[in-house]
PDB file of C-alpha atoms in Angstrom:
ATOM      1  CA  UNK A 871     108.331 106.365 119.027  1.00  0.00           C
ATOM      2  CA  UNK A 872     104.876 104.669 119.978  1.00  0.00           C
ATOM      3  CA  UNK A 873     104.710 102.744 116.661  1.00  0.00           C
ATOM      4  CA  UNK A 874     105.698  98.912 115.404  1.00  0.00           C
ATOM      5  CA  UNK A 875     109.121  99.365 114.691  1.00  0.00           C
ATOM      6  CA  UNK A 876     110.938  96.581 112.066  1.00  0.00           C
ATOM      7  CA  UNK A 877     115.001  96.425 111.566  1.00  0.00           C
ATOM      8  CA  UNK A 878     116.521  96.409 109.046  1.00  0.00           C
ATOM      9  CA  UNK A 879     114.508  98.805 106.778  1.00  0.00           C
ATOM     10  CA  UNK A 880     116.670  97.235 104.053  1.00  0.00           C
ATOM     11  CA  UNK A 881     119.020  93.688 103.195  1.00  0.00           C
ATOM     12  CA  UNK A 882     120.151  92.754 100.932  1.00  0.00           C
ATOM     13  CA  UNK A 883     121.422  88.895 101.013  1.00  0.00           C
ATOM     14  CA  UNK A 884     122.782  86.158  98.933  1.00  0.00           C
ATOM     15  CA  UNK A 885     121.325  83.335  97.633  1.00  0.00           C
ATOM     16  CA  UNK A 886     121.800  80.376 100.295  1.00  0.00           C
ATOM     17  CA  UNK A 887     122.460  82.827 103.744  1.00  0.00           C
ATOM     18  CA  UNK A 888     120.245  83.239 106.459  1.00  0.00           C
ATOM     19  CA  UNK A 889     118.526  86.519 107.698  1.00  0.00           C
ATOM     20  CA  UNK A 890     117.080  87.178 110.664  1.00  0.00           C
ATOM     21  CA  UNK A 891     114.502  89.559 111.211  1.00  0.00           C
ATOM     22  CA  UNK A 892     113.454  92.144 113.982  1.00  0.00           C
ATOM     23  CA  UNK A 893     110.055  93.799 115.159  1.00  0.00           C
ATOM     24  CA  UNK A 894     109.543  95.665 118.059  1.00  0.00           C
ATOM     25  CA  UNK A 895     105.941  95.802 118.864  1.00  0.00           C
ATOM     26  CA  UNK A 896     103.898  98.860 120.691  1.00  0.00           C
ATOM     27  CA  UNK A 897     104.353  98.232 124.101  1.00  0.00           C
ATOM     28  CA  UNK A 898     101.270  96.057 125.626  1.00  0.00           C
ATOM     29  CA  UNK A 899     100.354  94.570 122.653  1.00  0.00           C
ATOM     30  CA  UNK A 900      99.701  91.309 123.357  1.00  0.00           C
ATOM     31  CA  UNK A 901      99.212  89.856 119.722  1.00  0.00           C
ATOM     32  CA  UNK A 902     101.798  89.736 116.998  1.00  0.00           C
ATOM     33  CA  UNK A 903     101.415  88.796 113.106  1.00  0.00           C
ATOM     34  CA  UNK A 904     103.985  88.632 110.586  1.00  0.00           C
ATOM     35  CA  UNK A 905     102.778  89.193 106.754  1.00  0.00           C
ATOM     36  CA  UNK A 906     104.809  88.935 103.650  1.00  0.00           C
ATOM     37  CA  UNK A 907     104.332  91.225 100.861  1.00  0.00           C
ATOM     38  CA  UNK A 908     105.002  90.518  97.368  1.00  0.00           C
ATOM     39  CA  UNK A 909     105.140  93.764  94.773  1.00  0.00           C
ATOM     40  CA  UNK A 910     102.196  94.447  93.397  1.00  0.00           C
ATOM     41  CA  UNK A 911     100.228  92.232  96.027  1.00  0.00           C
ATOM     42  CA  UNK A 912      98.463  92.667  99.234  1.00  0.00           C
ATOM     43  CA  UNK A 913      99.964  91.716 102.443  1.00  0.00           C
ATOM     44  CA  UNK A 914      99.951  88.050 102.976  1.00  0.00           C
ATOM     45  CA  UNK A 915      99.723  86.108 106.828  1.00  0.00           C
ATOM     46  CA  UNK A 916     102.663  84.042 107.899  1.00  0.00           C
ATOM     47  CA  UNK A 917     101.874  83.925 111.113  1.00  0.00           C
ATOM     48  CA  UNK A 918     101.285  85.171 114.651  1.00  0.00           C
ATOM     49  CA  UNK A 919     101.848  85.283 118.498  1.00  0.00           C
ATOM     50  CA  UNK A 920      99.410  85.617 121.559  1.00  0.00           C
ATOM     51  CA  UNK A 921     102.431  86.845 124.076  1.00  0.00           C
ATOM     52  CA  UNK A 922     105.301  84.503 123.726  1.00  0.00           C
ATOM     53  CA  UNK A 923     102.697  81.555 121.961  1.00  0.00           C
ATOM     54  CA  UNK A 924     102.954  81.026 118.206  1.00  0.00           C
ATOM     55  CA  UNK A 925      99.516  80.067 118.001  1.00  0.00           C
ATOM     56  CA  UNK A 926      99.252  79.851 114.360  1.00  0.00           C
ATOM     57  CA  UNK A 927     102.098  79.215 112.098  1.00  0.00           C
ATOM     58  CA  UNK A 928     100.057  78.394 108.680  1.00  0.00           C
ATOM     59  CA  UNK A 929     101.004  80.876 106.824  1.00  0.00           C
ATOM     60  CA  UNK A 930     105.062  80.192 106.871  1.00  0.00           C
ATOM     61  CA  UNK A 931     105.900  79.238 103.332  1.00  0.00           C
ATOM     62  CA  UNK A 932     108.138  76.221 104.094  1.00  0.00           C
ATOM     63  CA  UNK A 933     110.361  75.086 107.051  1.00  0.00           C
ATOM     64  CA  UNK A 934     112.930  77.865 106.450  1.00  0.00           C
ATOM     65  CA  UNK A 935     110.903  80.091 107.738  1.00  0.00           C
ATOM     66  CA  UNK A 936     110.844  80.263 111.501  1.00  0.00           C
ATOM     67  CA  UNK A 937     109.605  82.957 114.102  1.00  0.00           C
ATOM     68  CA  UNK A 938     109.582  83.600 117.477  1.00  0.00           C
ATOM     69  CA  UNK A 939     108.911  85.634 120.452  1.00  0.00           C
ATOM     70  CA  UNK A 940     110.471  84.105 123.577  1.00  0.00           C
ATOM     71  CA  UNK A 941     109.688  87.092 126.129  1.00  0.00           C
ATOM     72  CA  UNK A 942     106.253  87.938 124.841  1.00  0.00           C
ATOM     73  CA  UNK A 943     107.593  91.876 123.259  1.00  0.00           C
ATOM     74  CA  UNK A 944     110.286  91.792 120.461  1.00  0.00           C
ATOM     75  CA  UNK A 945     109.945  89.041 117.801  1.00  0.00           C
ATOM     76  CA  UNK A 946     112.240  87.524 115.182  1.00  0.00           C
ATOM     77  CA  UNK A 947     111.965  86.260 112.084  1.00  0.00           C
ATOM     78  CA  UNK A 948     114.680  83.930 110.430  1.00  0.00           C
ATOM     79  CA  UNK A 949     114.560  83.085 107.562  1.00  0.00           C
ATOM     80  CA  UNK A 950     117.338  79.836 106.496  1.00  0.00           C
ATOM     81  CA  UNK A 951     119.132  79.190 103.460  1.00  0.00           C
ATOM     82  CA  UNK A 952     117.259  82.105 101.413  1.00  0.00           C
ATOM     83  CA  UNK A 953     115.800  81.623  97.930  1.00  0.00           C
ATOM     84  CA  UNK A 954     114.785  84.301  95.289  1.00  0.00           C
ATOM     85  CA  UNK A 955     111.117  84.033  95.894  1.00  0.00           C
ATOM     86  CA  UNK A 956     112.134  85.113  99.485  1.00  0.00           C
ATOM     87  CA  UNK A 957     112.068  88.306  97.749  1.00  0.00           C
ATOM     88  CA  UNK A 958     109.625  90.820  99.772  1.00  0.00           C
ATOM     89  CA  UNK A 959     108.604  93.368 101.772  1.00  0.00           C
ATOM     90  CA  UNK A 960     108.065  91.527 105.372  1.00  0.00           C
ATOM     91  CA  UNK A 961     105.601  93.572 107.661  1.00  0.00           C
ATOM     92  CA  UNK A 962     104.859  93.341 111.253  1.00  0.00           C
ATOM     93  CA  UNK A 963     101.656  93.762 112.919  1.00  0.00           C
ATOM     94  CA  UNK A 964     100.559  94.516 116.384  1.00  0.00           C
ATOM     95  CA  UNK A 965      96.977  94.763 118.316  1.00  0.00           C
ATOM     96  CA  UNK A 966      96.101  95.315 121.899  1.00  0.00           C
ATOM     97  CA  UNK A 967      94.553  92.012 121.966  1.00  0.00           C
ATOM     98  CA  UNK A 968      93.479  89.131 119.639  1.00  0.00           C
ATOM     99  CA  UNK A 969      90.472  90.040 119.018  1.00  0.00           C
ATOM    100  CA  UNK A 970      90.457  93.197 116.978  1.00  0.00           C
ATOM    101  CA  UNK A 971      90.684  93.797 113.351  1.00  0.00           C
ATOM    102  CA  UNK A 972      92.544  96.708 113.646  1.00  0.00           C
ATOM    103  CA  UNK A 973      96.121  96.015 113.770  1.00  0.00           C
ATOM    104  CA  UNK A 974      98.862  98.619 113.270  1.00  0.00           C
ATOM    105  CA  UNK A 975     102.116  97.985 110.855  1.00  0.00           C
ATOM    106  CA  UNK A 976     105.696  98.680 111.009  1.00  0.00           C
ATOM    107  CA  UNK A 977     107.325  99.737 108.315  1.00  0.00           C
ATOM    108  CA  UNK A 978     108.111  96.717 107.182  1.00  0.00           C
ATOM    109  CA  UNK A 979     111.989  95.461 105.775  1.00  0.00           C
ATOM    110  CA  UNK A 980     112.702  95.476 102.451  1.00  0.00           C
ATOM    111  CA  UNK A 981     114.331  91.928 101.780  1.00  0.00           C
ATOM    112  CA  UNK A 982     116.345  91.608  98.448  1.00  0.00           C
ATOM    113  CA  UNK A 983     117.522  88.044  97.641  1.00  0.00           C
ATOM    114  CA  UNK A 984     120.393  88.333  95.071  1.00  0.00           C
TER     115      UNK A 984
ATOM    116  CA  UNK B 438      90.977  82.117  92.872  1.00  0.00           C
ATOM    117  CA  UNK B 439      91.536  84.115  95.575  1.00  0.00           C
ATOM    118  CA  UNK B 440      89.667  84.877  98.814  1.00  0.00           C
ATOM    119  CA  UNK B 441      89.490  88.640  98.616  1.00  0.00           C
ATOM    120  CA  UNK B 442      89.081  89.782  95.347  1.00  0.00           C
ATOM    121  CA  UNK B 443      89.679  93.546  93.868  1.00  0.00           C
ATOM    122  CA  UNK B 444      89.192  95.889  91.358  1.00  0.00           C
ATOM    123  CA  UNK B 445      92.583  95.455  89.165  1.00  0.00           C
ATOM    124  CA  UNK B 446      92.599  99.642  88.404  1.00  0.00           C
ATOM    125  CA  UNK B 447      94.575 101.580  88.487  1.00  0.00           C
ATOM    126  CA  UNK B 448      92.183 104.304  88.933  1.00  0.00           C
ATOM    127  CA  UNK B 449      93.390 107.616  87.566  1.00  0.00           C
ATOM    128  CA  UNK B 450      90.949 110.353  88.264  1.00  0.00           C
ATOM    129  CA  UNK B 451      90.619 114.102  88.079  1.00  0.00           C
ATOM    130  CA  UNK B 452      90.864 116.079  91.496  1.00  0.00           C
ATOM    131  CA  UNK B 453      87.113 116.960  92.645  1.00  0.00           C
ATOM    132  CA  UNK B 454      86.258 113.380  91.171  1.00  0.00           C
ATOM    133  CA  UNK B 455      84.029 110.959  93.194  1.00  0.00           C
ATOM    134  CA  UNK B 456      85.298 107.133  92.906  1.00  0.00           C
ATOM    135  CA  UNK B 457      84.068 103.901  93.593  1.00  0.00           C
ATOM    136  CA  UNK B 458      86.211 100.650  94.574  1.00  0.00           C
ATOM    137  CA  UNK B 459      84.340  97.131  94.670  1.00  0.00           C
ATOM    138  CA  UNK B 460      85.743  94.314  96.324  1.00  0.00           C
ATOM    139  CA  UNK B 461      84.313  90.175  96.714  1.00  0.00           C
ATOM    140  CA  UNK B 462      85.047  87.805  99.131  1.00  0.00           C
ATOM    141  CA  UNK B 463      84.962  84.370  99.251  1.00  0.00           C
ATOM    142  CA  UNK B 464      84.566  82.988 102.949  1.00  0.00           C
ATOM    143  CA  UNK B 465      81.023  83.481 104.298  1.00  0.00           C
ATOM    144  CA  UNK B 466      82.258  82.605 107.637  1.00  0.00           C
ATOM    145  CA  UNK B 467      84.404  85.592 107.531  1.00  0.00           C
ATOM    146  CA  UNK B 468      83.638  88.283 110.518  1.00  0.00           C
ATOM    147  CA  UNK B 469      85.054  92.337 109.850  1.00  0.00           C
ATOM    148  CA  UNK B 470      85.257  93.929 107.492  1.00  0.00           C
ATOM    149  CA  UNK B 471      88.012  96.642 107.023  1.00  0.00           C
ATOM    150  CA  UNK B 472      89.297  99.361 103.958  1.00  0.00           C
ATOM    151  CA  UNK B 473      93.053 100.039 104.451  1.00  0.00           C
ATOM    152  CA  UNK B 474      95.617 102.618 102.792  1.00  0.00           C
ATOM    153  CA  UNK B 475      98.898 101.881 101.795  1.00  0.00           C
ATOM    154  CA  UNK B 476     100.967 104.816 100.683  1.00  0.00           C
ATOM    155  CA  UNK B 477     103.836 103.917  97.973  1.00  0.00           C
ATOM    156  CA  UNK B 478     106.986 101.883 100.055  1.00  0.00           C
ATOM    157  CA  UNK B 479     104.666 102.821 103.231  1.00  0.00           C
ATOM    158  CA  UNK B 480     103.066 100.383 105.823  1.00  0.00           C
ATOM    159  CA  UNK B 481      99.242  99.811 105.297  1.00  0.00           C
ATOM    160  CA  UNK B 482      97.137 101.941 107.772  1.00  0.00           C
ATOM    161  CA  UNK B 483      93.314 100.928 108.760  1.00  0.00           C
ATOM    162  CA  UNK B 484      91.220 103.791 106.611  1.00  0.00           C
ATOM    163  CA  UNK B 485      87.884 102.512 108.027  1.00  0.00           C
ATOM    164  CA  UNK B 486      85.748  99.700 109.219  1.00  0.00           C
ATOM    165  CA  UNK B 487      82.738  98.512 107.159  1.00  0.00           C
ATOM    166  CA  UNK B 488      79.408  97.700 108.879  1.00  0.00           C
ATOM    167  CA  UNK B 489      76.421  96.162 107.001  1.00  0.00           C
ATOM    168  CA  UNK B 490      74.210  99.410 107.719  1.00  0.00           C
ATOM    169  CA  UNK B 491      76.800 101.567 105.835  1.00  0.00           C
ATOM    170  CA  UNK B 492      79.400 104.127 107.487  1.00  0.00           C
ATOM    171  CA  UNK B 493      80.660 107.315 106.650  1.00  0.00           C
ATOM    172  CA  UNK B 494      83.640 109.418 107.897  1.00  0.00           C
ATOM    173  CA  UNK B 495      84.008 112.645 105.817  1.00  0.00           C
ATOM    174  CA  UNK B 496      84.405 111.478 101.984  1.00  0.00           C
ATOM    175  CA  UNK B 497      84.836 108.377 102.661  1.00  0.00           C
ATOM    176  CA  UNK B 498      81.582 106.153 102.926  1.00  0.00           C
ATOM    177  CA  UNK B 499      82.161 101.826 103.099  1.00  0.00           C
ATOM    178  CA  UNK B 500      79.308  99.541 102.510  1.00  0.00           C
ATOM    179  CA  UNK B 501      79.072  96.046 103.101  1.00  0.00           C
ATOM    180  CA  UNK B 502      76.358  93.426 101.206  1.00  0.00           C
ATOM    181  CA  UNK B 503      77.007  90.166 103.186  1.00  0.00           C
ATOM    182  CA  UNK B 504      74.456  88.304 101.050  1.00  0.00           C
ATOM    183  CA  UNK B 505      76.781  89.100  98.211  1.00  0.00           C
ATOM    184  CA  UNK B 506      79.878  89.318 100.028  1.00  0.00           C
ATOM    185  CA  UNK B 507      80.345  92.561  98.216  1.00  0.00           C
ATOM    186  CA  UNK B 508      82.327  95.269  99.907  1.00  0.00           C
ATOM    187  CA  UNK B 509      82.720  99.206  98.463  1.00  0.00           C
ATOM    188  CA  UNK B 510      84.370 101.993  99.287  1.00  0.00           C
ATOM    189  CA  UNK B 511      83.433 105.605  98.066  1.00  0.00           C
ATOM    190  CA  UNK B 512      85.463 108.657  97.535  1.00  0.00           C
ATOM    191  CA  UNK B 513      83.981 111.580  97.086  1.00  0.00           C
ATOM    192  CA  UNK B 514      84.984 115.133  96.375  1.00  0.00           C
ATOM    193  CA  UNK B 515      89.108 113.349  95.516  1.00  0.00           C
ATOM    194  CA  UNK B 516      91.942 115.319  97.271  1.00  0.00           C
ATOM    195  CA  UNK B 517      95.522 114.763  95.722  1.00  0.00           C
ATOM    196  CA  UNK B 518      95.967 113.401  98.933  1.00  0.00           C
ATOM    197  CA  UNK B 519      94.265 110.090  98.620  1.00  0.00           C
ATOM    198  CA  UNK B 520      96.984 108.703  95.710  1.00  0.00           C
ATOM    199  CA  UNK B 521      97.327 105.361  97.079  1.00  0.00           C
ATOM    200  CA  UNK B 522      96.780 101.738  97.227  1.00  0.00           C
ATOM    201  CA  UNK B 523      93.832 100.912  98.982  1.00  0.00           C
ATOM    202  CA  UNK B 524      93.162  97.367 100.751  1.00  0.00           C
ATOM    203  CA  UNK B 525      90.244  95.373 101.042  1.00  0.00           C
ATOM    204  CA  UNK B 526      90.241  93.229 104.110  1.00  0.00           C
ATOM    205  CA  UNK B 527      88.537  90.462 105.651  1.00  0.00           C
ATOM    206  CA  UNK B 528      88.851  89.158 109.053  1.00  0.00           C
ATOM    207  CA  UNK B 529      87.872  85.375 110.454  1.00  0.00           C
ATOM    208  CA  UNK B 530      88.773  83.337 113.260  1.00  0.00           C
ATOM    209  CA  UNK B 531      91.963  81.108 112.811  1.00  0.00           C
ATOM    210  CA  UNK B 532      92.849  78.448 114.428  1.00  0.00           C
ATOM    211  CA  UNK B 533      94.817  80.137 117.170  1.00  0.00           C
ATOM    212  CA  UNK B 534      91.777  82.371 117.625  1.00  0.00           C
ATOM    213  CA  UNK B 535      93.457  85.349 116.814  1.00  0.00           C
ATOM    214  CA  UNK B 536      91.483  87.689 113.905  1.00  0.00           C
ATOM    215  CA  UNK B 537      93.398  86.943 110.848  1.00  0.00           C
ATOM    216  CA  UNK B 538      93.600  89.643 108.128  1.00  0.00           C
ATOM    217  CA  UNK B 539      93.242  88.822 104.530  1.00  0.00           C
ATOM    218  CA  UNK B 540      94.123  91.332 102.297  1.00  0.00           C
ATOM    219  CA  UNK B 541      93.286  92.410  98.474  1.00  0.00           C
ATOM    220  CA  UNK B 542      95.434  92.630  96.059  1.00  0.00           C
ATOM    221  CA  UNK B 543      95.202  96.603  96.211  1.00  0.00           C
ATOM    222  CA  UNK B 544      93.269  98.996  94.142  1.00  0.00           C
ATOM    223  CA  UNK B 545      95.552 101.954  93.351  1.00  0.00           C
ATOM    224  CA  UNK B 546      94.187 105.258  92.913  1.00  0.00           C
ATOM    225  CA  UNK B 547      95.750 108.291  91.237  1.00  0.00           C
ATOM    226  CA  UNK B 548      94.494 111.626  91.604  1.00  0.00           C
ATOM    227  CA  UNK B 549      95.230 114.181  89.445  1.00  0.00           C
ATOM    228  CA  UNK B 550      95.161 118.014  89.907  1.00  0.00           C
TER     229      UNK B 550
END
């Protein structure tokens, strides 16, 4: 399809393992963000990518987090040695270029920390 | 507190019903204004873009009071349809110069036949 697309749309991990990630932006989008949302809550920044630069990483919760998006297209986010609060639905975020409001989501994965 | 500020709801009203959400926000430097729809387990999709003059599309009219850094959205005429969260966001400049959404907590609406 023409849309963001995320993978997995579920997982389910244990306490302590590492996850990675996967979102697969519309094609030409130059700008990439990565939001965590808690239930209940709005979507909340982690961070995002102009091409293949992380230009702003403030929003990563602590150093387990880690993103990236070598080619400039597909990006991954890992999360390391998962925690409980790592409990969320992470969305992905594309725009034709930085400076629009207007971004359009992926579904998002569903991350269950057990 | 936090930056973007909502009405808690929820919001259950009658089909036919006209409804008003209010949102604050706390960054005077911030730059666009936006109302997005999130359906239940669904990925939030831009609704409309709020200008200080006021802008309507259809039912739907947003209003923005940068003075008061007050931000609205009216519904009128409800369709079951328009069950869902709806997000208040901000945009400003951060440091990578990208447009960086804040979001709302989420105002969800419930419309009832």
């Amino acid at each position: 399809g023409a849309g963001v697309s995320q993978s997995p749309r579920y997982k389910v991990a244990k306490r302590g393992q590492d996850v990675a990630l996967r979102c697969d932006p519309i094609s030409g989008h130059v700008s990439l963000f990565w939001y965590q949302q808690a239930l209940g809550q709005g979507p909340e920044f982690l961070t995002y990518f102009q091409n293949e630069a992380q230009l702003d990483k403030s929003g990563l919760p602590s150093d387990r987090f880690f993103a990236e998006r070598p080619e400039g297209s597909v990006s991954t986010l890992k999360i390391q040695r998962t925690q409980q609060e790592d409990s969320a639905v992470y969305l992905c975020a594309s725009s034709l270029t930085l400076n629009t409001g207007s971004q359009h989501f992926g579904d998002g994965t569903r991350l269950s920390i057990l | 507190r936090k930056e973007v500020e909502q009405d808690p709801g929820p919001f259950n009203v009658p089909e036919g019903a006209t409804v008003a959400f209010n949102c604050t926000y706390s960054n005077s430097a911030s730059q666009s204004f936006f109302w997005y729809r999130q359906d239940c387990r669904k990925e939030p999709k831009l609704l409309m873009s709020v200008y200080s003059s006021g802008n309507e599309d259809g039912r739907f009219t947003a209003q923005l009071n940068r003075a008061s850094q007050y931000i609205s959205l009216l519904i009128r005429d409800s369709k079951l349809s328009d069950s869902a969260t709806y997000l208040c966001v901000v945009t400003s400049i951060s440091s990578g110069s990208a447009r960086q959404l804040t979001f709302g907590s989420g105002t969800q609406l419930t419309v009832l036949p």
